[in-house]
């Protein structure tokens, strides 16, 4: 029984007809379903169809009858336990990513802090267009769940990625929001993410290519599993997930201080941050002027935070990452032992679709005792779930 209020936003794509079945299935599961349509969506399916299926009035216009005025976008944003946008057009994605609120649906989405599930469906070229991909990245980074379109024959006659997944899949994504098992409830998890920033002078720094995504996804997965989460992050352009304590740091020594501050009170630490091994010995107080043909920077070793945790650990589960470019498993095994970890996640950061900056990763988990789990390419969000499941198993003995 899905005893929840679900708002379905339908935008103007031919796949809108499939959403009638989504509404019907969710209703049969016990949900109270309201549908909001853009004007373009009503060109594909009549609001009356959704009204009959859901038993609720369908909202389309921002400004209705002044005599019955109530702030519809706020009312419906508050009504929803979850918002599902299906199909989501490229136009909707662009507006939602940039906070444009020029109709009832985009205004409602902007006024909502509830979980947002988006199922894009469109022509393959529109989907692959960097503008659409960038908009999806923005929405993902703000916590929206994006259901990848399926590949197949499209309404425009071409074959490729862009089909709305089957109604049963969309309903499963909605149900998942409510059925997620809070298996880390009562546990406190510290996650590190992003790259550290080592000052050369007030203007320049030594950094690395970490976007923070891997760590942010791990933190999000831990929050979803009910854990109390502290996310200590170096440089990242991503918006921190909701529902956790976020600590922003720059240099490795700052990250060390932040991590040590929480270490005694947490049950597990997952270090996915890309921590600089060296820092500039004497960063210049003023901007270094261009004069000599060469410039030499003297670097000193940074503290190895994870190694230090490995010596301090009492009952905490410790998980590290190994970012390698060669001999991945051998180097990772060495780090697993030297840093006294429970397991290590090894990734070859030179492989396509793995490592820095991308939304996917290809990883192996190496356990003490030698067991190795090799994972195919998957989203960082999926890999994060796998890591969190394994941490939970260790914590529950
Ligand atoms: O942020 P993304 O763009 O999503 O990219 C993800 C990632 C590539 C950064 C991530 O998957 C990853 O591999 N993180 C580890 C990066 C790293 O610093 O690896 P390392 O092999 O150099 O370090 C081994 C472990 O020791 C890591 O857990 C690291 O956090 C830790 N470490 C390293 C150096 C140091 N001085 N102190 C540390 O604690």
CSV table of C-alpha atoms and ligand atoms in Angstrom, one decimal:
chain,number,residue,atom,x,y,z
A,1,UNK,CA,0.0,0.0,0.0
A,2,UNK,CA,1.5,3.3,-1.1
A,3,UNK,CA,-0.2,5.7,1.2
A,4,UNK,CA,1.4,8.8,-0.3
A,5,UNK,CA,0.6,12.0,-2.1
A,6,UNK,CA,2.2,11.9,-5.5
A,7,UNK,CA,2.4,14.8,-7.9
A,8,UNK,CA,3.0,13.9,-11.6
A,9,UNK,CA,4.2,16.7,-13.8
A,10,UNK,CA,3.5,15.9,-17.5
A,11,UNK,CA,5.3,18.0,-20.1
A,12,UNK,CA,4.8,18.2,-23.8
A,13,UNK,CA,6.1,15.1,-25.4
A,14,UNK,CA,4.4,12.2,-27.3
A,15,UNK,CA,5.3,9.8,-24.4
A,16,UNK,CA,2.7,11.7,-22.3
A,17,UNK,CA,0.3,9.0,-23.2
A,18,UNK,CA,2.4,6.4,-21.3
A,19,UNK,CA,2.0,8.4,-18.2
A,20,UNK,CA,-1.7,7.7,-18.0
A,21,UNK,CA,-0.7,4.2,-17.1
A,22,UNK,CA,1.8,5.4,-14.6
A,23,UNK,CA,-0.9,7.5,-12.9
A,24,UNK,CA,-3.3,4.5,-13.0
A,25,UNK,CA,-0.7,2.1,-11.5
A,26,UNK,CA,0.2,4.5,-8.7
A,27,UNK,CA,-3.5,5.0,-7.9
A,28,UNK,CA,-4.0,1.2,-7.7
A,29,UNK,CA,-1.0,1.0,-5.4
A,30,UNK,CA,-3.0,3.3,-3.0
A,31,UNK,CA,-1.4,6.6,-3.7
A,32,UNK,CA,-3.3,9.9,-3.9
A,33,UNK,CA,-2.2,11.1,-7.4
A,34,UNK,CA,-2.5,14.6,-8.7
A,35,UNK,CA,-1.4,15.6,-12.2
A,36,UNK,CA,-0.1,18.9,-13.4
A,37,UNK,CA,0.3,19.4,-17.1
A,38,UNK,CA,2.1,22.0,-19.2
A,39,UNK,CA,-0.1,23.6,-21.9
A,40,UNK,CA,2.0,21.7,-24.5
A,41,UNK,CA,1.3,18.4,-22.7
A,42,UNK,CA,-2.5,18.9,-23.2
A,43,UNK,CA,-1.9,18.8,-26.9
A,44,UNK,CA,-0.9,15.1,-26.5
A,45,UNK,CA,-3.3,13.9,-23.8
A,46,UNK,CA,-6.5,15.5,-22.5
A,47,UNK,CA,-6.5,16.7,-18.8
A,48,UNK,CA,-9.8,14.9,-18.6
A,49,UNK,CA,-8.1,11.5,-19.1
A,50,UNK,CA,-5.8,12.1,-16.1
A,51,UNK,CA,-8.8,13.5,-14.1
A,52,UNK,CA,-10.8,10.3,-14.7
A,53,UNK,CA,-7.9,8.0,-13.9
A,54,UNK,CA,-6.8,9.8,-10.7
A,55,UNK,CA,-10.2,11.1,-9.5
A,56,UNK,CA,-8.5,14.5,-8.9
A,57,UNK,CA,-8.7,17.7,-10.8
A,58,UNK,CA,-5.8,18.3,-13.2
A,59,UNK,CA,-3.9,21.6,-12.9
A,60,UNK,CA,-2.6,23.4,-16.0
A,61,UNK,CA,-3.0,27.1,-15.6
A,62,UNK,CA,-1.0,29.3,-13.2
A,63,UNK,CA,-3.8,31.9,-13.0
A,64,UNK,CA,-7.3,30.4,-12.8
A,65,UNK,CA,-10.5,31.7,-11.4
A,66,UNK,CA,-9.8,34.8,-9.2
A,67,UNK,CA,-12.8,34.0,-7.1
A,68,UNK,CA,-11.3,30.6,-6.0
A,69,UNK,CA,-7.8,32.0,-5.7
A,70,UNK,CA,-5.3,30.0,-3.8
A,71,UNK,CA,-1.6,29.8,-4.4
A,72,UNK,CA,-1.7,26.7,-6.5
A,73,UNK,CA,2.0,26.2,-7.0
A,74,UNK,CA,2.6,26.4,-3.2
A,75,UNK,CA,-0.4,24.2,-2.4
A,76,UNK,CA,0.7,21.5,-4.8
A,77,UNK,CA,4.3,21.7,-3.8
A,78,UNK,CA,3.3,21.2,-0.2
A,79,UNK,CA,0.8,18.4,-1.1
A,80,UNK,CA,3.4,16.2,-2.8
A,81,UNK,CA,5.5,13.7,-0.9
A,82,UNK,CA,7.3,13.2,-4.2
A,83,UNK,CA,7.2,14.9,-7.6
A,84,UNK,CA,7.6,12.8,-10.8
A,85,UNK,CA,8.2,14.6,-14.0
A,86,UNK,CA,7.4,12.3,-17.0
A,87,UNK,CA,8.0,12.8,-19.8
A,88,UNK,CA,10.4,15.6,-19.1
A,89,UNK,CA,11.2,17.6,-22.3
A,90,UNK,CA,14.6,19.2,-23.0
A,91,UNK,CA,12.8,22.5,-22.5
A,92,UNK,CA,11.6,21.5,-19.0
A,93,UNK,CA,15.1,20.3,-18.0
A,94,UNK,CA,16.6,23.6,-19.1
A,95,UNK,CA,14.1,25.6,-17.1
A,96,UNK,CA,14.3,23.5,-14.0
A,97,UNK,CA,18.1,23.5,-14.1
A,98,UNK,CA,18.2,27.3,-14.2
A,99,UNK,CA,15.3,28.1,-11.8
A,100,UNK,CA,13.0,29.5,-14.5
A,101,UNK,CA,9.4,29.5,-13.3
A,102,UNK,CA,7.2,30.6,-16.1
A,103,UNK,CA,4.3,28.2,-15.8
A,104,UNK,CA,2.5,26.3,-13.1
A,105,UNK,CA,4.7,23.2,-13.3
A,106,UNK,CA,8.2,24.9,-13.2
A,107,UNK,CA,6.9,27.2,-10.5
A,108,UNK,CA,5.8,24.3,-8.4
A,109,UNK,CA,9.1,22.4,-8.9
A,110,UNK,CA,11.0,25.6,-7.8
A,111,UNK,CA,8.7,25.9,-4.7
A,112,UNK,CA,9.2,22.3,-3.6
A,113,UNK,CA,11.8,20.7,-1.4
A,114,UNK,CA,10.4,17.2,-1.9
A,115,UNK,CA,12.2,14.4,-3.7
A,116,UNK,CA,12.2,15.0,-7.4
A,117,UNK,CA,12.2,12.2,-10.0
A,118,UNK,CA,12.7,13.2,-13.6
A,119,UNK,CA,12.2,10.9,-16.6
A,120,UNK,CA,13.5,12.7,-19.7
A,121,UNK,CA,12.2,11.5,-23.1
A,122,UNK,CA,13.1,13.2,-26.4
A,123,UNK,CA,14.8,12.8,-29.7
A,124,UNK,CA,18.4,11.3,-29.3
A,125,UNK,CA,20.2,14.3,-30.6
A,126,UNK,CA,18.3,16.6,-28.3
A,127,UNK,CA,19.1,14.3,-25.4
A,128,UNK,CA,22.8,14.0,-26.4
A,129,UNK,CA,23.1,17.8,-26.9
A,130,UNK,CA,25.6,19.1,-24.4
A,131,UNK,CA,23.1,21.7,-23.3
A,132,UNK,CA,20.7,19.0,-22.2
A,133,UNK,CA,23.5,16.9,-20.7
A,134,UNK,CA,24.7,19.9,-18.7
A,135,UNK,CA,21.2,20.6,-17.5
A,136,UNK,CA,20.8,17.0,-16.3
A,137,UNK,CA,24.2,17.3,-14.5
A,138,UNK,CA,22.9,20.3,-12.7
A,139,UNK,CA,19.7,18.7,-11.7
A,140,UNK,CA,21.5,15.5,-10.6
A,141,UNK,CA,24.0,17.5,-8.5
A,142,UNK,CA,21.0,19.1,-6.7
A,143,UNK,CA,19.7,15.7,-5.7
A,144,UNK,CA,17.1,14.9,-8.4
A,145,UNK,CA,16.8,11.3,-9.4
A,146,UNK,CA,17.2,11.0,-13.2
A,147,UNK,CA,15.7,7.9,-14.8
A,148,UNK,CA,17.8,7.3,-17.9
A,149,UNK,CA,15.7,7.1,-21.1
A,150,UNK,CA,15.6,3.8,-22.9
A,151,UNK,CA,17.0,3.1,-26.3
A,152,UNK,CA,14.7,2.1,-29.2
A,153,UNK,CA,12.6,3.4,-32.0
A,154,UNK,CA,11.5,7.0,-31.3
A,155,UNK,CA,8.3,8.7,-32.3
A,156,UNK,CA,10.3,10.9,-34.7
A,157,UNK,CA,11.2,7.8,-36.7
A,158,UNK,CA,14.8,7.6,-35.6
A,159,UNK,CA,16.4,4.8,-33.5
A,160,UNK,CA,18.4,5.7,-30.4
A,161,UNK,CA,18.3,6.7,-26.8
A,162,UNK,CA,15.3,8.9,-25.7
A,163,UNK,CA,12.3,6.7,-25.1
A,164,UNK,CA,10.4,7.0,-21.9
A,165,UNK,CA,11.0,3.9,-19.8
A,166,UNK,CA,8.0,1.6,-19.3
A,167,UNK,CA,5.4,2.7,-16.7
A,168,UNK,CA,6.3,-0.2,-14.4
A,169,UNK,CA,9.9,1.2,-14.1
A,170,UNK,CA,8.7,4.7,-13.4
A,171,UNK,CA,6.4,3.4,-10.7
A,172,UNK,CA,9.3,1.4,-9.2
A,173,UNK,CA,11.4,4.6,-9.0
A,174,UNK,CA,8.6,6.3,-7.1
A,175,UNK,CA,8.1,3.4,-4.7
A,176,UNK,CA,11.8,3.2,-4.1
A,177,UNK,CA,11.8,6.7,-2.6
A,178,UNK,CA,9.4,5.4,0.2
A,179,UNK,CA,10.6,1.9,0.6
A,180,UNK,CA,14.3,2.6,1.1
A,181,UNK,CA,15.4,0.6,4.0
A,182,UNK,CA,17.0,2.8,6.7
A,183,UNK,CA,19.6,0.1,7.5
A,184,UNK,CA,22.1,2.7,8.8
A,185,UNK,CA,19.7,4.3,11.2
A,186,UNK,CA,21.6,5.2,14.5
A,187,UNK,CA,25.0,5.1,12.8
A,188,UNK,CA,27.2,8.0,12.1
A,189,UNK,CA,29.3,8.1,8.9
A,190,UNK,CA,32.1,10.5,8.0
A,191,UNK,CA,32.7,10.9,4.2
A,192,UNK,CA,35.4,12.9,2.5
A,193,UNK,CA,35.1,14.2,-1.0
A,194,UNK,CA,36.6,16.6,-3.5
A,195,UNK,CA,40.1,17.7,-4.1
A,196,UNK,CA,42.3,19.6,-1.7
A,197,UNK,CA,43.8,22.9,-2.6
A,198,UNK,CA,47.4,23.8,-1.7
A,199,UNK,CA,48.2,27.5,-1.9
A,200,UNK,CA,51.2,28.7,-3.9
A,201,UNK,CA,50.4,32.3,-3.3
A,202,UNK,CA,47.0,34.1,-2.7
A,203,UNK,CA,46.1,33.6,-6.3
A,204,UNK,CA,47.4,30.2,-7.4
A,205,UNK,CA,47.2,26.7,-5.9
A,206,UNK,CA,48.1,23.1,-6.6
A,207,UNK,CA,44.9,21.1,-7.1
A,208,UNK,CA,43.6,18.0,-8.8
A,209,UNK,CA,40.7,16.9,-11.0
A,210,UNK,CA,38.3,15.7,-8.4
A,211,UNK,CA,34.8,17.0,-8.9
A,212,UNK,CA,33.6,15.7,-5.5
A,213,UNK,CA,30.8,13.6,-7.2
A,214,UNK,CA,32.0,10.2,-5.9
A,215,UNK,CA,32.1,11.4,-2.3
A,216,UNK,CA,28.8,13.3,-2.6
A,217,UNK,CA,27.1,10.2,-3.9
A,218,UNK,CA,28.4,8.1,-1.0
A,219,UNK,CA,27.2,10.7,1.5
A,220,UNK,CA,23.8,10.8,-0.2
A,221,UNK,CA,23.5,7.0,-0.2
A,222,UNK,CA,24.4,7.0,3.6
A,223,UNK,CA,21.8,9.7,4.3
A,224,UNK,CA,19.2,7.6,2.3
A,225,UNK,CA,20.1,4.6,4.4
A,226,UNK,CA,19.3,6.6,7.6
A,227,UNK,CA,22.8,7.4,8.8
A,228,UNK,CA,23.8,10.7,10.4
A,229,UNK,CA,26.4,11.9,7.9
A,230,UNK,CA,29.3,14.4,8.1
A,231,UNK,CA,30.6,15.3,4.7
A,232,UNK,CA,34.0,17.0,4.7
A,233,UNK,CA,34.7,18.3,1.3
A,234,UNK,CA,37.6,19.9,-0.5
A,235,UNK,CA,37.1,21.8,-3.7
A,236,UNK,CA,33.9,20.9,-5.5
A,237,UNK,CA,31.4,22.8,-7.6
A,238,UNK,CA,28.5,20.5,-6.7
A,239,UNK,CA,25.7,21.4,-4.3
A,240,UNK,CA,26.0,19.3,-1.1
A,241,UNK,CA,23.2,16.7,-0.7
A,242,UNK,CA,20.4,17.6,1.8
A,243,UNK,CA,20.2,16.1,5.2
A,244,UNK,CA,23.8,16.1,6.3
A,245,UNK,CA,26.4,18.2,8.1
A,246,UNK,CA,28.6,19.8,5.5
A,247,UNK,CA,32.1,20.9,6.3
A,248,UNK,CA,34.1,22.8,3.6
A,249,UNK,CA,37.8,22.7,3.7
A,250,UNK,CA,40.7,23.7,1.4
A,251,UNK,CA,44.1,22.3,2.2
A,252,UNK,CA,44.9,18.7,3.3
A,253,UNK,CA,46.0,19.9,6.7
A,254,UNK,CA,42.5,21.5,7.2
A,255,UNK,CA,40.9,18.3,6.0
A,256,UNK,CA,42.9,16.4,8.5
A,257,UNK,CA,41.8,18.7,11.3
A,258,UNK,CA,38.2,18.4,10.3
A,259,UNK,CA,38.3,14.6,10.0
A,260,UNK,CA,40.1,14.2,13.4
A,261,UNK,CA,37.5,16.4,15.0
A,262,UNK,CA,34.7,13.9,14.2
A,263,UNK,CA,36.7,10.6,14.1
A,264,UNK,CA,36.0,9.6,17.7
A,265,UNK,CA,32.3,10.0,17.4
A,266,UNK,CA,31.7,8.1,14.1
A,267,UNK,CA,31.1,4.5,13.2
A,268,UNK,CA,32.7,4.6,9.8
A,269,UNK,CA,34.9,6.8,7.6
A,270,UNK,CA,34.9,6.6,3.8
A,271,UNK,CA,37.7,8.7,2.3
A,272,UNK,CA,37.1,9.3,-1.3
A,273,UNK,CA,38.7,12.8,-1.3
A,274,UNK,CA,41.7,13.3,-3.5
A,275,UNK,CA,44.2,14.6,-1.0
A,276,UNK,CA,47.4,16.3,-2.2
A,277,UNK,CA,50.4,14.3,-1.0
A,278,UNK,CA,52.5,17.5,-1.0
A,279,UNK,CA,52.0,21.2,-0.2
A,280,UNK,CA,54.1,24.2,-0.9
A,281,UNK,CA,56.5,24.7,2.0
A,282,UNK,CA,56.3,28.5,2.1
A,283,UNK,CA,53.3,29.8,0.2
A,284,UNK,CA,54.0,33.5,-0.8
A,285,UNK,CA,52.1,36.1,1.1
A,286,UNK,CA,51.7,38.2,-2.1
A,287,UNK,CA,51.1,37.2,-5.7
A,288,UNK,CA,54.4,35.9,-7.2
A,289,UNK,CA,55.5,38.2,-10.0
A,290,UNK,CA,56.6,36.9,-13.3
A,291,UNK,CA,60.3,37.6,-13.6
A,292,UNK,CA,62.8,34.7,-13.7
A,293,UNK,CA,62.6,32.2,-16.5
A,294,UNK,CA,62.1,29.3,-14.1
A,295,UNK,CA,60.4,29.1,-10.8
A,296,UNK,CA,61.0,26.4,-8.2
A,297,UNK,CA,58.5,25.5,-5.6
A,298,UNK,CA,59.7,23.6,-2.6
A,299,UNK,CA,57.1,21.0,-1.5
A,300,UNK,CA,56.8,19.2,1.8
A,301,UNK,CA,54.8,16.0,2.5
A,302,UNK,CA,51.2,16.4,3.7
A,303,UNK,CA,49.9,14.3,6.5
A,304,UNK,CA,48.4,11.0,5.2
A,305,UNK,CA,45.0,11.4,6.9
A,306,UNK,CA,43.8,7.9,6.2
A,307,UNK,CA,47.0,6.3,7.4
A,308,UNK,CA,46.7,8.3,10.6
A,309,UNK,CA,43.1,7.1,11.1
A,310,UNK,CA,44.4,3.6,10.5
A,311,UNK,CA,46.7,3.9,13.6
A,312,UNK,CA,44.0,5.6,15.7
A,313,UNK,CA,41.1,3.4,14.9
A,314,UNK,CA,39.3,1.5,17.6
A,315,UNK,CA,36.0,0.1,16.4
A,316,UNK,CA,35.5,2.3,13.3
A,317,UNK,CA,35.1,0.8,9.9
A,318,UNK,CA,37.7,2.5,7.6
A,319,UNK,CA,37.3,2.6,3.8
A,320,UNK,CA,39.8,4.1,1.4
A,321,UNK,CA,40.0,4.7,-2.3
A,322,UNK,CA,43.0,4.1,-4.5
A,323,UNK,CA,43.2,6.4,-7.6
A,324,UNK,CA,45.7,4.6,-9.8
A,325,UNK,CA,47.0,4.9,-13.3
A,326,UNK,CA,48.9,1.5,-13.5
A,327,UNK,CA,49.2,-1.7,-11.5
A,328,UNK,CA,45.8,-0.7,-10.0
A,329,UNK,CA,45.1,-3.8,-7.8
A,330,UNK,CA,48.7,-4.2,-6.6
A,331,UNK,CA,49.0,-0.5,-5.5
A,332,UNK,CA,45.6,-0.6,-4.0
A,333,UNK,CA,46.4,-3.8,-2.0
A,334,UNK,CA,49.4,-2.0,-0.6
A,335,UNK,CA,47.4,1.0,0.5
A,336,UNK,CA,44.7,-1.3,2.1
A,337,UNK,CA,47.4,-2.9,4.4
A,338,UNK,CA,49.5,0.2,5.1
A,339,UNK,CA,46.5,2.3,6.0
A,340,UNK,CA,44.8,-0.5,8.0
A,341,UNK,CA,41.5,-0.4,6.1
A,342,UNK,CA,38.6,-2.7,6.1
A,343,UNK,CA,38.4,-2.5,2.3
A,344,UNK,CA,39.6,-0.3,-0.4
A,345,UNK,CA,37.9,0.9,-3.6
A,346,UNK,CA,40.4,0.9,-6.5
A,347,UNK,CA,39.8,2.9,-9.6
A,348,UNK,CA,41.9,3.2,-12.7
A,349,UNK,CA,41.5,7.0,-13.2
A,350,UNK,CA,42.8,6.8,-16.8
A,351,UNK,CA,40.0,4.4,-18.0
A,352,UNK,CA,37.2,6.0,-20.0
A,353,UNK,CA,34.1,6.5,-17.8
A,354,UNK,CA,36.1,6.1,-14.6
A,355,UNK,CA,37.7,8.3,-12.0
A,356,UNK,CA,37.8,12.1,-12.0
A,357,UNK,CA,35.0,14.3,-13.2
A,358,UNK,CA,32.7,11.8,-14.8
A,359,UNK,CA,29.3,10.6,-13.6
A,360,UNK,CA,30.3,6.9,-13.8
A,361,UNK,CA,33.1,4.8,-12.3
A,362,UNK,CA,34.7,1.4,-12.9
A,363,UNK,CA,36.0,0.1,-9.6
A,364,UNK,CA,37.2,-3.0,-7.7
A,365,UNK,CA,36.6,-3.5,-4.0
A,366,UNK,CA,39.6,-5.3,-2.4
A,367,UNK,CA,39.1,-6.9,1.0
A,368,UNK,CA,41.5,-7.8,3.7
A,369,UNK,CA,42.1,-11.5,3.2
A,370,UNK,CA,42.4,-11.0,-0.6
A,371,UNK,CA,38.9,-11.2,-1.9
A,372,UNK,CA,38.3,-8.9,-4.9
A,373,UNK,CA,35.0,-7.7,-6.3
A,374,UNK,CA,35.2,-6.3,-9.8
A,375,UNK,CA,32.4,-4.0,-10.9
A,376,UNK,CA,31.5,-3.1,-14.5
A,377,UNK,CA,31.0,0.6,-15.3
A,378,UNK,CA,28.1,2.0,-13.3
A,379,UNK,CA,26.9,5.4,-12.1
A,380,UNK,CA,28.8,6.8,-9.1
A,381,UNK,CA,25.4,6.7,-7.4
A,382,UNK,CA,25.1,2.9,-7.9
A,383,UNK,CA,28.7,2.4,-6.8
A,384,UNK,CA,28.0,4.5,-3.7
A,385,UNK,CA,25.1,2.3,-2.8
A,386,UNK,CA,27.4,-0.8,-3.1
A,387,UNK,CA,30.0,0.8,-0.8
A,388,UNK,CA,27.4,1.8,1.7
A,389,UNK,CA,25.8,-1.7,1.7
A,390,UNK,CA,29.2,-3.2,2.5
A,391,UNK,CA,29.9,-0.7,5.2
A,392,UNK,CA,26.5,-1.5,6.8
A,393,UNK,CA,27.3,-5.2,6.7
A,394,UNK,CA,30.6,-4.6,8.5
A,395,UNK,CA,28.8,-2.4,11.1
A,396,UNK,CA,26.1,-4.9,11.8
A,397,UNK,CA,28.7,-7.7,12.2
B,1,LIG,O1,35.6,13.4,-7.2
B,1,LIG,P1,35.3,12.7,-8.5
B,1,LIG,O2,35.5,13.6,-9.7
B,1,LIG,O3,34.0,12.0,-8.5
B,1,LIG,O4,36.4,11.5,-8.6
B,1,LIG,C1,36.5,10.4,-7.8
B,1,LIG,C2,37.9,10.1,-7.4
B,1,LIG,C3,38.7,9.7,-8.6
B,1,LIG,C4,38.5,11.3,-6.7
B,1,LIG,C5,37.7,8.9,-6.4
B,1,LIG,O5,37.1,7.8,-7.0
B,1,LIG,C6,39.1,8.5,-5.8
B,1,LIG,O6,39.8,7.6,-6.4
B,1,LIG,N1,39.5,9.0,-4.6
B,1,LIG,C7,40.8,8.8,-4.0
B,1,LIG,C8,41.8,9.8,-4.5
B,1,LIG,C9,43.1,9.7,-3.9
B,1,LIG,O7,43.6,10.6,-3.3
B,1,LIG,O8,43.6,8.5,-4.0
B,1,LIG,P2,45.1,8.0,-3.4
B,1,LIG,O9,45.3,6.7,-4.0
B,1,LIG,O10,46.1,9.1,-3.7
B,1,LIG,O11,44.9,7.9,-1.9
B,1,LIG,C10,44.6,6.7,-1.2
B,1,LIG,C11,43.7,7.0,-0.1
B,1,LIG,O12,44.3,7.7,1.0
B,1,LIG,C12,42.4,7.8,-0.4
B,1,LIG,O13,41.3,7.3,0.3
B,1,LIG,C13,42.8,9.2,0.0
B,1,LIG,O14,41.6,9.9,0.4
B,1,LIG,C14,43.7,9.0,1.2
B,1,LIG,N2,44.7,10.0,1.4
B,1,LIG,C15,45.6,10.2,0.4
B,1,LIG,C16,46.6,11.1,0.6
B,1,LIG,C17,46.7,11.8,1.9
B,1,LIG,N3,47.7,12.7,2.1
B,1,LIG,N4,45.8,11.5,2.8
B,1,LIG,C18,44.8,10.6,2.6
B,1,LIG,O15,44.0,10.4,3.5
